[in-house]
C-alpha angles and dihedrals in degrees: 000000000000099000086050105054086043094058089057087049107260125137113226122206115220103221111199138189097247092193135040113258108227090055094043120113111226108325121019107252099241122185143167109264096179159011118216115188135161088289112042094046106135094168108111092210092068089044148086115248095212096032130082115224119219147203126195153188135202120200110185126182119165112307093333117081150153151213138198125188132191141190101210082188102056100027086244121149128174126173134189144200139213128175104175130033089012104167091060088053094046104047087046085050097049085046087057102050103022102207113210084210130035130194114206145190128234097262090037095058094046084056105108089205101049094041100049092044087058097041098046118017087045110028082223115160105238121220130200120240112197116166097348085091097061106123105230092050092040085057099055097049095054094048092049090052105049087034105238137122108244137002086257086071089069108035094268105110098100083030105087097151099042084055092055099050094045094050088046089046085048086040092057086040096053088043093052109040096029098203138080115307084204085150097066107081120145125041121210124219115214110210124178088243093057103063137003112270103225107185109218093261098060082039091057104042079038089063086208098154103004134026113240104242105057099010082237119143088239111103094020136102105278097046091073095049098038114109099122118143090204125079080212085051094043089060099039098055090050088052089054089056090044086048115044110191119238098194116088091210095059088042094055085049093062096037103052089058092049087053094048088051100043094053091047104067084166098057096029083057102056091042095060087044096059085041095066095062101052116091138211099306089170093058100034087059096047095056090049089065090042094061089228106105121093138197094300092051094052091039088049086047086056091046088061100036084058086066104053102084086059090054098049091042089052096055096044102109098033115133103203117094104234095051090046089056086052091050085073108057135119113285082195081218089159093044092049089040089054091042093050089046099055108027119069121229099269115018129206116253091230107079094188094055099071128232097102091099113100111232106250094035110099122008105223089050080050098055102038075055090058094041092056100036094040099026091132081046092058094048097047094049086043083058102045077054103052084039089051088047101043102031091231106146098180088046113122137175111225133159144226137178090245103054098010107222132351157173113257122190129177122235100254091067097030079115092067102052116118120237100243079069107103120207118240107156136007119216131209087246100019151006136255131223153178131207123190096249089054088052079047105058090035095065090047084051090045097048099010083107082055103048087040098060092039093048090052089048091057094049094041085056093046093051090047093048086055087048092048089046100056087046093122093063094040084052086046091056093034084060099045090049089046093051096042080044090053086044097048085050096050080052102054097037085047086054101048099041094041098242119170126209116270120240099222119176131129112280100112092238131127117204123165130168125201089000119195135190103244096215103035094051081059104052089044099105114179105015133050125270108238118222132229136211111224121189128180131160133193091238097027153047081001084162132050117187113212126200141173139112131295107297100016092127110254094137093049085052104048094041085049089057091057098044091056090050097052100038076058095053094053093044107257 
C-alpha cells in the first residue's frame, strides 16, 4: 500500500512499537520512526532500477539562488549556486534532475515560474520550506554532516546560497527519516564550468532520456547508449547524457578508455560477462544504514562482492587512465568473507523469524538448534546419563502438562535414588522426581524457539551495522564498477553501430564527417540511413542555411549535429 499511496503523492508515516511489549509497563510507548514521501523512497521495490531518484531543494533571494539534490537511496548529493540570473539556472537544473519532491523556500515557492515548472512539467510534490533555509543554521548542519570544520572545506565559502539549499534539503531529511544518513558522504559542488548547462526545453526536442511522443525511453538518446549490466551503471550513464562534460581533459579520459575497450572484444567481453552478475551495491548499502536491509540484501551484497576480484584481474594490464584508476579499487574480500560466514545460502525475508544464521557460525545459535530440533534426543541422552550415574536401570525421563518433565523410578530401585532427585509424585508401583538440571533443560526446550530467534536477530544487527560502517568504501566500489559498466556500454554500442572517436579540443570549430542521427539510423528499418558532412567555425561560416522541402529531413539533420556534439561531450 505504500508504494501505492506514494505513487498518488501522499506521504505516509511509519508508526512502531519503541519498546518491547512483555517488559512494558501499562500501555506499550509508539512513534513515528519515519516519513516516507516520493523522495525519500529507498525500497527497491517503489523505484526504478536504471533511474536516480531525487530529492531536491530551491533557495531563491533576489537575483542570487540555489539548489541541492539528493538520491536517499544512493547516498548522492550535489548542490549549486547562482548568484546572478537564478531562476534560469534553476529551472535548467530542475529540468536536469527532475526531482519527484522539492523542498522551497519561501520566495521560491511564491515564484509563479518555479512553481509552476515543478507542479506541472514534473508532477514534483512541492514542500515548504519556512525557517530550514536560515544560513547559519543551514551551515552547521552541512558541516556536521559531511564532518568538516567550515563551508570553505567543501567549496562552499563564496556559495551562500548553495549552503543554504543543501542544509534545508539535510534538515527535511533529518526531519523525515529520523535516523543517521552514514551513507552521505561526499557532497558535490555543480559549477557552470563543470558541465553544460541544456534548458528543458533543448532536453525535450533533444529526446535525450525519453521520446516525445510517449515520454518512453525507446527512440532517445539513451536508448540508444544504453547497453549497461548494472542498475549503478545504468544511472550513471544517464547522468552522463544528462551531464555533458566541458573539460578536454575529462573527455579524453573517457575517451581513451572507450577506445581501449572497444578495440578488445576479447577483454571488453569478459568484463560485461562478470558485470552482469554484480547488484545494486549502491542500494544494498543504503538500505544497510538505514537499518532497513535483511538476509537477501546482504546475501545479494556478498554475491557482488564475489565479483569483484574478476573484475580487478581483468583490468590488470589495461593502458587508459581511467581504467587504470578502476583497476584499484576495493575487492570488499573481508566484507564478503564475514558476509559468507554469517549469512546461509538463501535466507528467509523476514529478518525477526530466525533462520538467517548460518550453522557453524555462533555456538550458542548452534546449541538452542540442536535443543528444538533434537529435544527427545536431549532428553533421551540426558536418561542413559542419569541411568549410567545412579545405576537405575528401570529409571526413565517422561513428561506431562502438570509437572513438565520429569524422573520416574520404579519401587524396587527408590534406594538408590540420590539425593539431588526431588520428589514430585509418588506412584502405586513407583515414585516421581525432579532434579534442577532437568528444570533446567526443560526451560531451554521450552523457549529455546524464542531465544533462538532473538539471538539470530542480534547477530544479524551486529553484522548489518558493520555493513553500514564500512559504506564509504562500498560507495567507493559501487561507484568504480558503475563507471567500467557505462564504458563498456559506450564501447559496444561504439562497435555495433560503427562510431569513431571524436577529436575535441578548443578551437571553436565543428567539423563532422559522415555525420548520423544516432537515433534515427536505429528506428530505419528497412533503408539506409544517408550521411551528411557539417562544418562550422567560430569566425567563420558561424550560420548554415538549410532548404529543402516537408519531410527532407532538416530537422533530423540539425538535431543530429547536436547529438554528435553532445555524445562527444560525454565521451561516447
Amino acid at each position: 500500500y505504500i508504494g501505492r499511496l506514494i505513487a498518488k503523492g501522499y506521504k505516509v508515516a511509519i508508526c512502531e512499537q519503541l519498546e518491547d511489549p512483555a517488559l512494558a509497563k501499562g500501555l506499550v510507548d509508539r512513534d513515528v520512526i519515519r516519513i516516507i514521501t516520493p523522495g525519500t523512497v529507498t525500497e527497491s521495490s517503489m523505484l526504478e532500477e536504471n533511474k536516480s531518484n531525487y530529492l531536491g531543494a530551491v533557495y531563491l533571494s533576489g537575483q542570487s539562488g540555489g539548489t541541492a539534490f539528493c538520491d536517499l537511496s544512493t547516498g548522492e548529493f550535489c548542490a549549486a549556486n547562482y548568484p546572478a540570473d537564478a531562476v534560469s539556472h534553476i529551472l535548467n537544473e530542475l529540468g536536469r534532475f527532475a526531482p519527484r519532491e522539492a523542498v522551497c523556500a519561501d520566495a521560491a515557492a511564491e515564484n509563479d515560474d518555479i512553481r509552476t515548472f515543478l507542479t506541472k512539467r514534473l508532477g514534483s510534490l512541492v514542500e515548504a520550506g519556512g525557517d530550514r533555509f536560515e544560513y547559519m543554521a543551514a551551515a552547521a548542519r552541512v558541516c556536521e554532516q559531511f564532518d568538516v570544520q567550515s563551508t570553505d572545506e567543501l567549496g562552499l565559502g563564496e556559495a551562500p546560497a548553495a549552503v543554504c539549499a543543501a542544509g534545508a534539503l539535510l534538515a527535511y531529511l533529518h526531519e523525515t527519516q529520523k535516523c543517521d544518513l552514514g551513507h552521505i558522504r561526499r557532497l558535490e559542488l555543480l559549477g557552470d564550468d563543470h558541465y553544460m548547462e541544456l534548458d528543458y526545453t533543448t532536453r525535450r526536442n533533444l529526446e535525450l532520456t525519453e521520446n516525445l511522443r510517449s515520454g518512453e525511453k525507446r527512440g532517445s538518446l539513451l536508448w540508444v547508449l544504453d547497453k549497461t549490466k548494472t542498475p549503478m551503471g545504468g544511472r550513471l550513464l544517464r547522468a552522463w547524457v544528462e551531464r555533458p562534460l566541458l573539460s578536454p581533459v575529462q573527455i579524453r579520459r573517457r575517451l581513451g578508455a572507450v577506445e581501449e575497450l572497444a578495440g578488445d572484444n576479447v577483454l571488453r567481453g569478459e568484463l560485461i560477462r562478470c558485470l552482469r552478475e554484480i547488484g545494486d551495491m549502491q542500494r544494498l548499502v543504503s538500505r544497510a544504514v538505514y537499518g532497513s536491509a535483511n538476509g537477501r540484501d546482504l546475501h545479494a551484497l556478498a554475491l557482488c562482492c564475489a565479483q569483484l576480484p574478476n573484475l580487478t584481474a581483468l583490468l590488470k594490464d589495461v593502458h587508459s587512465a581511467a581504467l587504470r584508476d578502476i583497476a584499484q579499487m576495493d575487492t570488499l574480500a573481508d566484507l564478503c568473507a564475514r558476509i559468507d560466514r554469517a549469512i546461509c545460502d538463501e535466507p528467509p525475508f523476514s529478518v525477526r523469524e530466525g533462520g538467517i544464521i548460518r550453522d557453524g557460525f555462533n555456538e550458542e545459535v548452534d546449541r538452542l538448534r540442536h535443543i528444538l530440533k533434537s529435544g527427545k534426543g536431549v532428553m533421551a541422552e540426558m536418561e542413559a546419563k542419569e541411568k549410567e550415574k545412579t545405576g537405575i536401570r528401570t529409571l526413565k525421563i517422561g513428561y506431562n502438562k502438570v509437572f513438565g518433565y520429569y524422573i520416574e523410578v520404579s519401587n524396587a530401585f527408590k534406594e538408590q535414588v540420590p539425593e539431588t532427585y526431588i520428589r514430585k509424585q509418588t506412584l502405586v508401583n513407583g515414585e516421581r522426581f525432579i532434579t534442577q538440571e532437568l528444570k533446567d533443560l526443560e526451560h531451554e526446550i521450552l523457549t529455546a524457539s524464542e531465544r533462538v530467534v532473538a539471538l539470530e536477530y542480534e547477530l544479524f544487527s551486529a553484522l548489518r551495522q558493520q555493513i553500514a560502517d564500512n559504506a564509504g568504501r562500498i560507495q567507493k566500489t559501487a561507484a568504480a564498477v558503475a563507471e567500467c559498466d557505462a564504458l563498456c556500454s559506450f564501447a559496444s554500442v561504439a562497435v555495433h553501430n560503427n562510431f569513431c572517436r571524436p577529436e575535441v579540443d578548443e578551437s571553436g570549430v565543428i567539423e563532422i564527417r559522415e555525420g548520423r542521427h544516432p537515433v534515427v539510423e536505429k528506428v530505419l528499418k528497412d533503408s539506409l540511413f544517408v550521411p551528411n558532412d557539417t562544418f562550422m567555425g567560430e569566425k567563420e561560416e558561424r550560420v548554415a542555411i538549410i532548404t529543402g522541402p516537408n519531410m527532407a529531413g532538416k530537422s533530423t539533420y540539425m538535431r543530429q549535429v547536436a547529438l554528435i556534439v553532445l555524445m562527444a561531450q560525454i565521451g561516447s
